[in-house]
Structures are given as C-alpha cells and as structure tokens.
Coordinates of C-alpha atoms in Angstrom, one line a residue:
X24 CA 0.0 -0.1 -0.1
X25 CA 2.5 2.5 0.6
X26 CA 3.8 2.4 -2.5
X27 CA 1.1 3.9 -4.0
X28 CA 1.6 7.0 -1.3
X29 CA 5.2 7.7 -2.7
X30 CA 4.6 11.0 -3.8
X31 CA 3.6 12.3 -0.4
X32 CA 5.6 10.0 1.6
X33 CA 9.6 10.7 2.0
X34 CA 12.2 7.0 2.2
X35 CA 12.8 7.7 6.0
X36 CA 8.8 7.7 6.7
X37 CA 8.3 4.5 5.4
X38 CA 11.4 3.0 6.7
X39 CA 10.7 4.3 10.4
X40 CA 7.2 3.4 9.8
X41 CA 7.9 -0.6 9.0
X42 CA 10.4 -0.9 11.8
X43 CA 8.1 -0.1 13.8
X44 CA 5.4 -2.4 12.6
X45 CA 7.9 -5.0 12.4
X46 CA 9.2 -4.5 16.0
X47 CA 5.2 -4.4 17.8
X48 CA 3.7 -7.3 15.5
X49 CA 1.4 -5.4 13.6
X50 CA 0.9 -6.5 10.1
X51 CA -1.6 -4.1 9.0
X52 CA -0.8 -2.0 5.8
X53 CA -3.1 0.6 6.4
X54 CA -1.6 1.0 10.2
X55 CA 1.8 1.3 8.7
X56 CA 0.9 4.1 6.6
X57 CA -0.9 5.6 9.6
X58 CA 2.7 5.5 11.2
X59 CA 4.2 6.9 8.3
X60 CA 1.5 9.5 7.8
X61 CA 2.7 10.9 11.7
X62 CA 6.4 10.4 11.7
X63 CA 5.7 13.0 7.7
X64 CA 3.7 15.4 10.2
X65 CA 6.9 16.1 12.2
X66 CA 8.6 17.0 9.5
X67 CA 5.8 19.5 8.4
X68 CA 5.8 21.0 11.9
X69 CA 2.7 19.0 13.1
X70 CA 2.8 16.6 16.2
X71 CA 0.4 14.4 15.3
X72 CA -2.0 13.6 12.2
X73 CA -5.7 13.7 12.0
X74 CA -6.5 10.7 10.0
X75 CA -10.1 11.5 9.5
X76 CA -8.9 14.9 7.5
X77 CA -5.7 13.4 6.5
X78 CA -7.1 13.1 2.7
X79 CA -8.4 16.5 2.3
X80 CA -5.6 18.4 3.5
X81 CA -3.1 16.2 1.2
X82 CA -5.4 17.0 -1.5
X83 CA -4.7 14.5 -3.4
X84 CA -8.0 12.5 -3.6
X85 CA -7.1 9.7 -6.1
X86 CA -5.1 8.2 -3.8
X87 CA -6.3 5.1 -2.0
X88 CA -6.9 6.3 1.2
X89 CA -8.9 4.1 3.5
X90 CA -12.2 4.1 5.0
X91 CA -11.9 6.7 7.7
X92 CA -13.8 4.5 10.1
X93 CA -12.2 1.5 8.8
X94 CA -8.7 3.5 9.8
X95 CA -9.3 4.3 12.7
X96 CA -10.8 1.1 14.3
X97 CA -7.6 -0.8 13.0
X98 CA -5.5 1.4 14.6
X99 CA -7.5 1.5 17.8
X100 CA -7.0 -2.6 17.9
X101 CA -3.1 -2.3 16.9
X102 CA -0.7 -3.7 19.4
X103 CA 1.3 -0.2 18.8
X104 CA -1.0 1.2 21.6
X105 CA -1.3 -1.4 23.8
X106 CA 1.5 -2.2 26.7
X107 CA 4.6 0.5 26.2
X108 CA 3.3 2.2 23.3
X109 CA 4.3 3.6 20.5
X110 CA 1.4 5.4 19.5
X111 CA -1.4 7.3 20.8
X112 CA -4.3 8.1 20.1
X113 CA -6.0 11.4 21.4
X114 CA -9.4 13.0 19.4
X115 CA -9.0 11.2 16.3
X116 CA -5.4 11.9 16.2
X117 CA -2.6 9.9 16.0
X118 CA 0.5 11.0 18.0
X119 CA 4.3 9.2 18.1
X120 CA 4.2 8.8 21.9
X121 CA 7.1 10.5 22.8
X122 CA 5.2 14.1 21.7
X123 CA 2.0 12.7 23.0
X124 CA 3.5 12.5 26.6
X125 CA 5.4 16.1 25.7
X126 CA 1.5 17.9 24.8
X127 CA 0.2 16.4 28.0
X128 CA 3.1 17.5 30.3
X129 CA 3.0 21.4 28.6
X130 CA -1.0 21.5 29.2
X131 CA -0.4 19.9 32.8
X132 CA 2.9 22.0 34.0
X133 CA 0.6 25.3 32.3
X134 CA -2.8 24.7 33.9
X135 CA -0.5 24.3 37.2
X136 CA 1.3 27.5 37.0
X137 CA -1.5 29.9 35.3
X138 CA -3.8 28.6 38.0
X139 CA -0.9 29.9 40.6
X140 CA -1.8 32.6 42.6
X141 CA 1.9 34.8 43.8
X142 CA 1.1 36.0 47.4
X143 CA 2.0 39.4 48.3
X144 CA 0.7 42.6 48.9
X145 CA 0.3 44.0 44.9
X146 CA 2.4 47.3 43.9
X147 CA 0.6 50.1 42.7
X148 CA 0.4 49.2 38.8
X149 CA -0.3 53.1 38.0
X150 CA 3.2 54.4 39.1
X151 CA 4.8 52.6 36.4
X152 CA 1.6 52.2 33.6
X153 CA 0.0 55.7 34.3
X154 CA -3.9 56.6 32.4
X155 CA -3.5 56.3 28.5
X156 CA -1.6 52.9 29.0
X157 CA -4.6 50.9 29.5
X158 CA -3.3 47.8 27.6
X159 CA -0.4 47.4 29.6
X160 CA -2.3 48.0 32.7
X161 CA -4.2 45.4 31.8
X162 CA -1.4 43.6 31.0
X163 CA 0.6 43.7 34.4
X164 CA -2.2 43.1 36.4
X165 CA -2.3 40.0 34.8
X166 CA 1.3 39.2 35.0
X167 CA 1.0 40.0 38.8
X168 CA -1.7 38.0 39.7
X169 CA -1.1 34.4 37.8
X170 CA 2.2 32.3 37.8
X171 CA 1.9 32.3 33.7
X172 CA 1.5 34.7 32.0
X173 CA 1.0 34.9 28.0
X174 CA 2.1 38.3 26.5
X175 CA 1.0 38.8 22.8
X176 CA 1.3 41.8 20.7
X177 CA 2.8 42.5 16.8
X178 CA 5.6 44.1 16.1
X179 CA 5.7 48.1 17.4
X180 CA 2.7 47.1 20.4
X181 CA 5.0 47.6 23.4
X182 CA 6.0 44.3 24.3
X183 CA 9.5 45.4 25.6
X184 CA 8.1 48.5 27.6
X185 CA 5.9 46.4 29.1
X186 CA 7.9 43.9 30.0
X187 CA 10.5 45.8 32.0
X188 CA 8.2 47.8 33.4
X189 CA 6.1 44.4 35.1
X190 CA 10.0 43.4 36.0
X191 CA 10.2 46.2 38.2
X192 CA 6.7 46.3 39.6
X193 CA 7.6 42.6 40.1
X194 CA 11.0 43.9 42.2
X195 CA 9.0 46.0 44.0
X196 CA 6.6 43.8 45.1
X197 CA 9.3 41.1 46.3
X198 CA 10.8 44.6 48.3
X199 CA 7.2 45.2 49.7
X200 CA 7.3 41.8 51.3
X201 CA 11.2 41.1 52.5
X202 CA 13.3 40.0 49.5
X203 CA 15.9 42.4 48.8
X204 CA 17.0 40.9 45.5
X205 CA 14.7 39.0 42.5
X206 CA 16.2 36.3 40.7
X207 CA 15.3 37.2 37.0
X208 CA 16.1 35.6 33.9
X209 CA 15.6 36.8 30.2
X210 CA 16.0 34.3 27.3
X211 CA 14.9 33.4 23.8
X212 CA 14.8 31.0 21.2
X213 CA 18.0 32.0 19.6
X214 CA 21.4 34.0 20.5
X215 CA 20.8 37.3 17.9
X216 CA 16.9 37.2 19.8
X217 CA 18.2 37.3 23.1
X218 CA 20.8 39.9 22.4
X219 CA 17.9 42.0 21.2
X220 CA 15.7 41.0 24.2
X221 CA 18.7 42.3 26.5
X222 CA 19.4 45.4 25.0
X223 CA 15.6 46.5 24.4
X224 CA 14.9 45.6 27.5
X225 CA 18.1 47.4 29.0
X226 CA 17.2 50.6 27.1
X227 CA 13.7 50.6 29.1
X228 CA 15.3 50.1 32.3
X229 CA 17.5 53.0 31.6
X230 CA 14.3 55.2 31.5
X231 CA 12.7 53.9 34.9
X232 CA 13.9 55.7 37.9
X233 CA 17.0 55.4 40.3
X234 CA 15.0 52.9 42.9
X235 CA 13.7 51.0 39.9
X236 CA 16.7 50.9 37.7
X237 CA 18.9 49.7 41.1
X238 CA 16.6 46.7 41.5
X239 CA 17.0 45.4 37.9
X240 CA 20.7 46.7 37.9
X241 CA 22.8 43.6 36.0
X242 CA 20.4 42.0 33.5
X243 CA 21.4 39.0 31.2
X244 CA 19.7 37.6 28.7
X245 CA 20.6 34.2 27.1
X246 CA 19.3 31.3 24.8
X247 CA 16.8 29.0 26.2
X248 CA 19.8 26.0 25.4
X249 CA 21.8 28.2 27.9
X250 CA 19.3 28.8 30.6
X251 CA 18.4 25.1 31.0
X252 CA 22.4 23.7 30.7
X253 CA 23.2 21.6 27.4
X254 CA 24.1 18.1 28.3
X255 CA 27.0 16.6 26.6
X256 CA 25.3 13.3 26.0
X257 CA 22.0 14.1 24.6
X258 CA 20.5 17.3 22.4
X259 CA 17.4 16.4 23.8
X260 CA 17.5 16.6 27.7
X261 CA 19.6 19.6 30.1
X262 CA 20.9 19.7 33.2
X263 CA 18.0 21.5 34.8
X264 CA 14.5 19.3 34.9
X265 CA 12.2 18.3 37.0
X266 CA 14.7 16.7 39.7
X267 CA 17.3 20.2 39.3
X268 CA 14.7 23.4 39.0
X269 CA 15.9 26.5 37.6
X270 CA 16.7 28.7 40.4
X271 CA 14.9 32.2 39.5
X272 CA 11.8 33.9 40.5
X273 CA 11.1 35.6 37.4
X274 CA 11.9 33.5 33.8
X275 CA 10.7 36.2 30.8
X276 CA 11.1 33.9 27.6
X277 CA 10.9 36.5 24.3
X278 CA 10.1 34.9 20.7
X279 CA 8.0 32.0 22.3
X280 CA 6.4 31.8 18.4
X281 CA 9.4 30.2 17.2
X282 CA 9.5 27.6 20.5
X283 CA 9.0 24.2 19.8
X284 CA 6.8 21.8 21.7
X285 CA 10.1 20.3 23.1
X286 CA 11.6 22.9 24.0
X287 CA 8.6 24.1 26.0
X288 CA 8.2 21.0 27.7
X289 CA 11.9 21.1 28.5
X290 CA 11.2 24.7 30.2
X291 CA 7.9 23.7 31.9
X292 CA 9.7 21.0 34.3
X293 CA 12.6 23.1 35.1
X294 CA 10.6 25.8 36.2
X295 CA 9.8 26.0 40.0
X296 CA 6.5 26.1 41.3
X297 CA 6.5 29.5 42.7
X298 CA 8.3 31.0 39.6
X299 CA 6.6 34.0 37.9
X300 CA 6.6 32.8 34.0
X301 CA 5.9 35.2 30.9
X302 CA 5.9 33.9 27.7
X303 CA 5.9 36.8 25.2
X304 CA 5.5 36.7 21.5
X305 CA 3.5 37.0 18.3
X306 CA 1.4 34.0 17.6
X307 CA 1.1 35.4 14.1
X308 CA 4.5 34.7 12.9
X309 CA 6.0 31.7 11.3
X310 CA 6.1 29.2 14.3
X311 CA 9.3 26.8 15.3
X312 CA 11.0 25.6 12.4
X313 CA 10.6 22.1 15.0
X314 CA 6.9 20.7 16.0
X315 CA 4.5 22.6 17.5
X316 CA 2.8 26.0 17.2
X317 CA 3.2 26.5 20.9
X318 CA 2.7 30.2 21.6
X319 CA -0.7 30.3 19.3
X320 CA -2.5 27.2 21.0
X321 CA -1.3 29.0 24.3
X322 CA -3.2 32.0 23.3
X323 CA -6.6 30.2 21.8
X324 CA -6.5 27.2 24.5
X325 CA -6.1 29.7 27.7
X326 CA -8.6 32.1 26.3
X327 CA -8.8 34.9 29.3
X328 CA -6.9 32.8 32.2
X329 CA -3.6 34.5 32.1
X330 CA -3.0 35.9 28.2
X331 CA -2.7 39.8 27.6
X332 CA -2.7 41.2 24.8
X333 CA -1.1 44.8 23.4
X334 CA -3.5 45.2 20.1
X335 CA -1.5 49.0 19.2
X336 CA 1.0 49.4 16.9
X337 CA 3.2 52.2 17.9
X338 CA 5.7 51.2 15.1
X339 CA 4.4 52.0 11.5
X340 CA 2.9 54.4 9.4
X341 CA -0.6 54.3 8.9
X342 CA 0.4 52.5 5.7
X343 CA 2.2 49.7 6.9
X344 CA 0.2 48.9 9.7
X345 CA -3.3 48.4 7.3
X346 CA -1.4 46.1 5.5
X347 CA 0.1 43.9 8.5
X348 CA -3.5 44.1 9.5
X349 CA -5.3 42.6 6.7
X350 CA -2.8 39.9 6.5
X351 CA -3.5 39.3 9.7
X352 CA -6.7 38.8 9.4
X353 CA -7.0 36.9 6.6
X354 CA -8.3 39.9 4.1
X355 CA -6.7 39.8 0.9
X356 CA -9.5 42.3 -0.6
X357 CA -7.9 45.4 1.9
X358 CA -4.3 44.2 1.5
X359 CA -4.6 44.6 -2.6
X360 CA -6.4 47.8 -1.9
X361 CA -3.6 49.1 0.5
X362 CA -0.7 48.1 -2.3
X363 CA -2.8 48.9 -5.0
X364 CA -2.8 52.3 -3.6
X365 CA 0.9 53.3 -2.4
X366 CA 2.5 55.9 -0.9
X367 CA 5.8 56.6 0.7
X368 CA 5.5 53.9 2.9
X369 CA 4.3 50.9 0.1
X370 CA 5.5 50.0 -2.7
X371 CA 3.7 46.9 -5.3
X372 CA 6.3 45.4 -8.1
X373 CA 4.2 43.0 -10.3
X374 CA 6.1 44.1 -13.7
X375 CA 9.4 44.5 -14.3
X376 CA 11.1 42.8 -11.3
X377 CA 14.4 42.0 -11.8
X378 CA 15.0 45.7 -13.1
X379 CA 13.4 47.3 -10.0
X380 CA 15.2 45.0 -7.3
X381 CA 18.4 46.0 -9.3
X382 CA 17.8 49.6 -8.8
X383 CA 16.7 49.0 -5.1
X384 CA 19.4 46.5 -3.6
X385 CA 22.7 48.1 -6.1
X386 CA 22.9 51.8 -4.3
X387 CA 22.7 50.0 -1.3
X388 CA 25.2 47.2 -1.5
X389 CA 27.1 50.2 -3.2
X390 CA 26.9 52.6 -0.2
X391 CA 27.6 49.5 2.1
X392 CA 30.8 49.0 0.3
X393 CA 32.1 52.2 0.7
X394 CA 31.5 52.5 4.0
X395 CA 33.6 49.6 4.2
X396 CA 36.2 50.8 2.0
X397 CA 36.6 53.6 4.4
X398 CA 36.7 51.0 7.2
X399 CA 33.8 52.8 9.2
X400 CA 32.5 50.0 10.7
X401 CA 29.7 51.9 12.3
X402 CA 28.1 53.5 9.4
X403 CA 28.8 49.8 7.5
X404 CA 26.7 48.2 10.3
X405 CA 24.1 51.2 9.8
X406 CA 23.6 51.2 6.1
X407 CA 23.3 47.5 6.5
X408 CA 20.3 47.8 8.6
X409 CA 18.9 49.9 6.2
X410 CA 17.3 48.0 3.9
X411 CA 16.8 43.4 3.7
X412 CA 15.8 41.9 0.7
X413 CA 13.8 39.0 2.3
X414 CA 12.8 35.3 0.2
X415 CA 11.0 32.7 1.4
X416 CA 13.2 30.0 0.1
X417 CA 17.3 29.2 0.4
X418 CA 16.8 27.8 -3.8
X419 CA 15.5 28.5 -7.0
X420 CA 15.1 31.5 -8.8
X421 CA 13.3 33.3 -5.8
X422 CA 15.7 32.0 -3.7
X423 CA 18.2 33.5 -1.5
X424 CA 21.3 31.5 -3.4
X425 CA 20.3 33.2 -6.2
X426 CA 19.4 36.7 -5.2
X427 CA 23.3 36.3 -3.4
X428 CA 24.8 36.0 -6.7
X429 CA 22.7 38.1 -8.2
X430 CA 23.4 41.2 -6.4
X431 CA 27.1 40.1 -6.2
X432 CA 27.2 40.1 -10.3
X433 CA 25.5 43.7 -10.3
X434 CA 27.5 45.0 -7.7
X435 CA 30.6 43.7 -10.0
X436 CA 29.2 45.3 -13.3
X437 CA 28.4 48.4 -10.8
X438 CA 32.5 48.8 -9.9
X439 CA 34.2 47.1 -12.5
X440 CA 35.9 45.1 -9.6
X441 CA 35.1 41.4 -9.6
X442 CA 34.3 39.8 -6.9
X443 CA 36.1 36.2 -7.2
X444 CA 37.5 35.8 -3.0
X445 CA 35.3 34.7 -0.8
X446 CA 35.5 37.7 1.5
X447 CA 35.6 40.9 -0.1
X448 CA 35.4 44.4 1.6
X449 CA 31.9 45.2 1.9
X450 CA 30.4 41.6 2.2
X451 CA 27.5 41.4 4.3
X452 CA 27.3 38.3 6.8
X453 CA 24.6 35.9 8.2
X454 CA 26.2 34.0 11.2
X455 CA 24.6 30.9 10.7
X456 CA 25.2 28.8 14.2
X457 CA 26.1 29.7 17.7
X458 CA 30.1 30.3 18.8
X459 CA 29.8 30.9 22.3
X460 CA 33.6 31.7 22.6
X461 CA 33.3 34.5 20.5
X462 CA 29.6 35.3 21.4
X463 CA 28.3 35.4 18.5
X464 CA 25.1 33.5 18.1
X465 CA 23.2 32.2 14.8
X466 CA 21.0 35.3 13.5
X467 CA 24.2 38.0 13.6
X468 CA 24.4 40.2 10.8
X469 CA 28.0 42.5 10.4
X470 CA 30.0 43.8 7.4
X471 CA 33.5 43.1 6.1
X472 CA 35.4 46.5 6.5
X473 CA 39.4 47.2 5.7
X474 CA 41.7 47.7 8.2
X475 CA 45.1 48.2 8.7
X476 CA 45.7 44.6 9.8
X477 CA 43.6 43.6 6.9
X478 CA 39.7 42.6 6.0
X479 CA 38.0 42.3 9.5
X480 CA 34.3 41.6 10.0
X481 CA 32.5 44.2 12.1
X482 CA 29.2 42.4 14.1
X483 CA 26.7 44.7 15.4
X484 CA 27.1 45.1 19.4
X485 CA 30.0 42.3 19.0
X486 CA 33.1 43.9 18.0
X487 CA 35.0 43.4 14.8
X488 CA 37.0 39.4 13.7
X489 CA 39.6 38.6 11.8
X490 CA 37.8 36.4 8.9
X491 CA 39.8 33.6 9.1
X492 CA 37.6 32.6 13.0
X493 CA 34.7 33.0 10.9
X494 CA 33.7 29.5 9.6
X495 CA 29.7 29.4 9.5
X496 CA 29.1 32.5 8.3
X497 CA 27.0 32.7 4.5
X498 CA 26.8 36.3 2.5
X499 CA 23.4 38.1 3.3
X500 CA 22.4 40.7 0.4
X501 CA 19.3 38.6 0.6
X502 CA 18.0 36.5 3.4
X503 CA 15.0 34.0 4.1
X504 CA 12.3 35.4 5.9
X505 CA 12.6 32.7 8.6
X506 CA 15.8 34.2 9.7
X507 CA 14.6 37.3 9.7
X508 CA 12.6 36.9 12.7
X509 CA 12.4 39.1 15.2
X510 CA 14.5 41.6 13.7
X511 CA 13.8 44.8 11.8
X512 CA 15.3 46.8 8.9
X513 CA 13.9 50.4 8.0
X514 CA 13.3 49.4 4.3
X515 CA 12.2 45.7 3.4
X516 CA 12.1 44.2 0.2
X517 CA 9.8 40.9 0.0
X518 CA 9.7 38.4 -3.0
X519 CA 6.9 36.6 -2.9
X520 CA 7.8 32.7 -4.1
X521 CA 5.8 31.0 -7.0
X522 CA 2.3 30.3 -6.5
X523 CA 2.6 27.2 -6.1
X524 CA 5.1 27.0 -3.0
X525 CA 4.3 25.8 0.0
X526 CA 6.0 28.5 2.0
X527 CA 3.2 30.7 0.2
X528 CA 1.6 31.5 3.4
X529 CA -0.1 34.5 5.5
X530 CA 2.6 33.6 8.7
X531 CA 5.3 33.9 5.9
X532 CA 3.5 37.0 4.5
X533 CA 2.7 39.1 7.6
X534 CA 6.6 38.4 8.9
X535 CA 8.2 39.6 6.3
X536 CA 6.0 42.9 6.6
X537 CA 6.2 43.4 9.6
X538 CA 10.2 43.6 10.0
X539 CA 10.1 47.3 8.4
X540 CA 10.3 50.0 10.1
X541 CA 9.2 52.9 7.4
X542 CA 8.7 51.0 4.1
X543 CA 7.9 48.4 2.6
X544 CA 8.3 46.9 -0.9
X545 CA 6.1 43.6 -2.0
X546 CA 7.5 41.7 -5.4
X547 CA 4.7 39.6 -6.4
X548 CA 1.4 38.9 -8.6
X549 CA -2.0 39.5 -7.3
X550 CA -2.4 35.8 -7.8
X551 CA 0.5 35.7 -5.4
X552 CA -0.5 37.7 -2.4
X553 CA -3.9 36.2 -3.1
X554 CA -2.7 32.5 -2.3
X555 CA 0.2 34.3 0.8
X556 CA -3.1 35.7 3.0
X557 CA -5.4 32.6 1.9
X558 CA -3.2 30.0 2.9
X559 CA -2.4 29.3 6.7
X560 CA 0.3 27.1 7.7
X561 CA -2.0 25.2 9.6
X562 CA -0.6 22.4 12.0
X563 CA -2.1 19.9 13.7
X564 CA -2.0 19.5 17.8
X565 CA -4.0 18.6 20.3
X566 CA -2.6 20.7 23.0
X567 CA -5.6 23.8 22.6
X568 CA -8.1 21.5 23.1
X569 CA -6.5 19.5 25.8
X570 CA -5.8 23.2 27.4
X571 CA -9.9 23.6 27.2
X572 CA -10.6 20.2 29.4

C-alpha cells in the first residue's frame, strides 16, 4: 500500500513506519501507512496527524485512502497502542508516543502555573503604567496575579516596554515582602533574539527611576539552551529538569512563537512552582522550525486565563499597519487595496521585477561597500540595517542563494571589480551557528570592512573579528524570512515565491511585512498575494483542545 503514497512520503517516513510496525508485531498495511503519515507530519511541523482529515489536507483524492472509520478502528486495535505504546490516539489524532507525552506534560504544567496565585501585596500598577497605557496596565494586572502569563502583540505594540516595567513592579513587590533581590532570567530561542531582548529591556530599564534601575541592575539575556544547561550526552535533555529546577524567581521568554513543543516541555519541567513565567511573542508570526505551534495553542487554549494582548502598534506608518492587519486577519481584498493605492511607505512591484530590484539593491550594496572601504564599521552596520531583501526559499529563482549571486554580479558590473574571493570589502554576512567562545550567535549580522590589519568582520554590538575565525557564516545580500524573524530594518523588500510554493502562507507574508520600520516593497503578482493571505500554515496539534478541558 505504501508504494501508492510515494508522492507524499519520504523514504525515511516509510522506513521508520515499517521498522516500528515490525517491532510491534503489526501486520496491517493501513496502520503502517498511519505511522508513516505521523512521521511525515513531524517534518511539516505538526505533532500529530488527523486520520479523518489527512486526505483532504493532502488534497490528493485519487490516492487509495483507507475508509476513515475502518482505518481508525484498525489503528485503535493495533498492538502499537498497547503496553509500552509506540502510538497514541487523542480525539482521532495519531501521535508518536513521545509527542503525546510532551503535549500532555505541557498542558499539565501550564494549567498548574496559570492557576497559581502569587502571594504578597500588589504594588501600585499606575506608578509605571499611568493613564493612557490601558492595554499595558491590564497586562501588568494579569501578570501580577498569575504564575504564568502569555503576553502577545504584534511589532511595535510595546511588549518590551511592558516587560521592563512589569519586572520593576515584580521587583517592587518582592521588596514589599522583605526580599531584597529578585532572581530574573531573560531568555529567547536564538542568540540573536536573546541579544535583542537584553538590549531592548535594558534601554527601557534605563528610563526608569533610580530605585527601579537599582533593583533591575545586571540583567543578562541568554538562549533557552544555555538557560536550561546543555548536556554533552544528549541534545534533547538538559541539566535543569524536574529534579533540578531553575533557581529564578522570574523567567521571561521572548519570541515564544519560535519555541517548539519539545523545548517548551523542557522549560516547563525546569520551572519551580513558585516562579513567575512570562511568555512573550506574536502568535501570528511563523511558528518554530521544529514541531509544534505552542504560542498560538496557548493563546487559543487558555482564552482569558493568564493571557494579555497588546493590540495598538506604534511602530508603523498607517499604510504598513493597514497592510499588516489585512494580512493577519486574512482580508486579501483589503491588502491588495493598500498595495494598489501605495504611498511613501508602500510599493507594489508586479512587472519588470528584476530591473526594479536592481535599482533598489545595487545602491544599497554600493553604499555598504563604500563605508567598508573607508573602514567605517559603524556606518557600514547602520547602512546594513537600512534595507533587507527577504525571500521565502534558499534555492530557486526566488531564493536567497540566487539573489546573493545576482547582487554580487550587479555589484561587479557597477564597480568594475570582480568579486571572486569568498571574502571581499563590503560583504554582508549572516552568522548561521552559535559560537559561545566568540559570543556570536545564529542570526547575528555583520559587514566585512577594510582595516590596517586586513579584512575584518564588524558584527553589531560584538566588535570585529578576523575573517579566518568565522566559519559558520554566509553572504547576506538577501536572507530568508525565517531567518529575519525577530529583527527589523528601515526598509524591507519582500520577494514572494511562485504561487505553487508550499511556503507561501499568511504567516510568512505577515512576518516579512512586519520586519519593516518605515517602508515595505512587495514583489509579486496579485495571485501570489492572494495565495499568501488565503493559505494558513495549519499545524496539527491537540494542545489547545487539551487546555480547554
């Protein structure tokens, strides 16, 4: 039977399914197919597969799909669901056992924390959230009264300001109860996101009164991996766990939309029952690369229990905000109207895209190169953040690799200097792996500049490095939308992929557009824009339903 499904199943899916069914003594081919689909689902970001809906979701009706009732009956009766189960069924959704247990654990830990009512006198919220900050004040009141709070909001809605002031209130509350200091951890899924979190929170803390600044002195952000303590013998377990909890009184996790189900399970089991946990993020952005959609599940599943939303954006101009809102709510007609109307903040390129892109990216690359030739690292880094060319794919005509090469060819034509070497003056780079020794993190960006000592790479906030010390980097005239998550630039050009691309989704488009501070340029046809807004990146999970029960 599995041979008929070769169009949608990878060889690894089939191999894992057959191995498990042989070990479990299962001879029914329909069960083997179900297991293969569960493995396939994980690759696509889902933690389970709905056997009744999978045929419609795959949209290949001509395949010999089993009758859903008969199929579910066969799976339910399988020895793979008996003692020492390999599979689990929850509400007609099929899980591999590990992910079923992780989802159940996350549900239990979340409900325990959100139901915890911290003791102690409540500080005066209006001291730090005066009249006019109603959304932030409501969020602070939720956070002060729950052990776990989910703080959501799009870019520019004041999440970081709220976090910093909320930490000041929590420190004040600790002081009122006789505790002199509050042990606070700031964390994020990636090193770059952690660095941005620390910088943004510190900027807000520096604006507070002296007593608040003293209480919040020395805040340091880190990655979730470093917070939990990596172990040399395993990549899925950490030094901190249910038997060795984290010591902190308050833990803030930013960019929670990027946190997978497995990582959330590891975090929650390491949090002490009396710890305040604040999960911050935008549930409408792209979900984690690994399986799960935890932030969106928490928002939908918890409802008003421990969830606070910031809705008013202060970053965008009116038109960018209108475009972002139209994409987020799935209104393609409204989004197309904003694009077609245009203004100084919005540009829509539907024809002669290559020539228009050349007009945009070449001046930016030349300005970057000129600053780098002069050895002005500060100016080069500022120039780098003036524009981002964002792509959905790494490969193909709309991919990062193609456009990096294309910009280099155009730069050669413009300067008359061929860029044959891997390292050249003005080369923008993206760090692709954490290097804790150099304090460089996946997602950091920099520029290669000329110095009296030769070429060095200036990385924002981290100094400069000899090119020979940097091995896990790539050229960044263009970058993927996934890699851009959590960052921002003055101007963003979004290159939409072909309408057939499976990556062309509402979440991808929304994430790309909301990277811009002042100007967005969308390159794509009306059909591609409509497809992007219409398609949602649906991930099969059971967490939100578990949280409601």
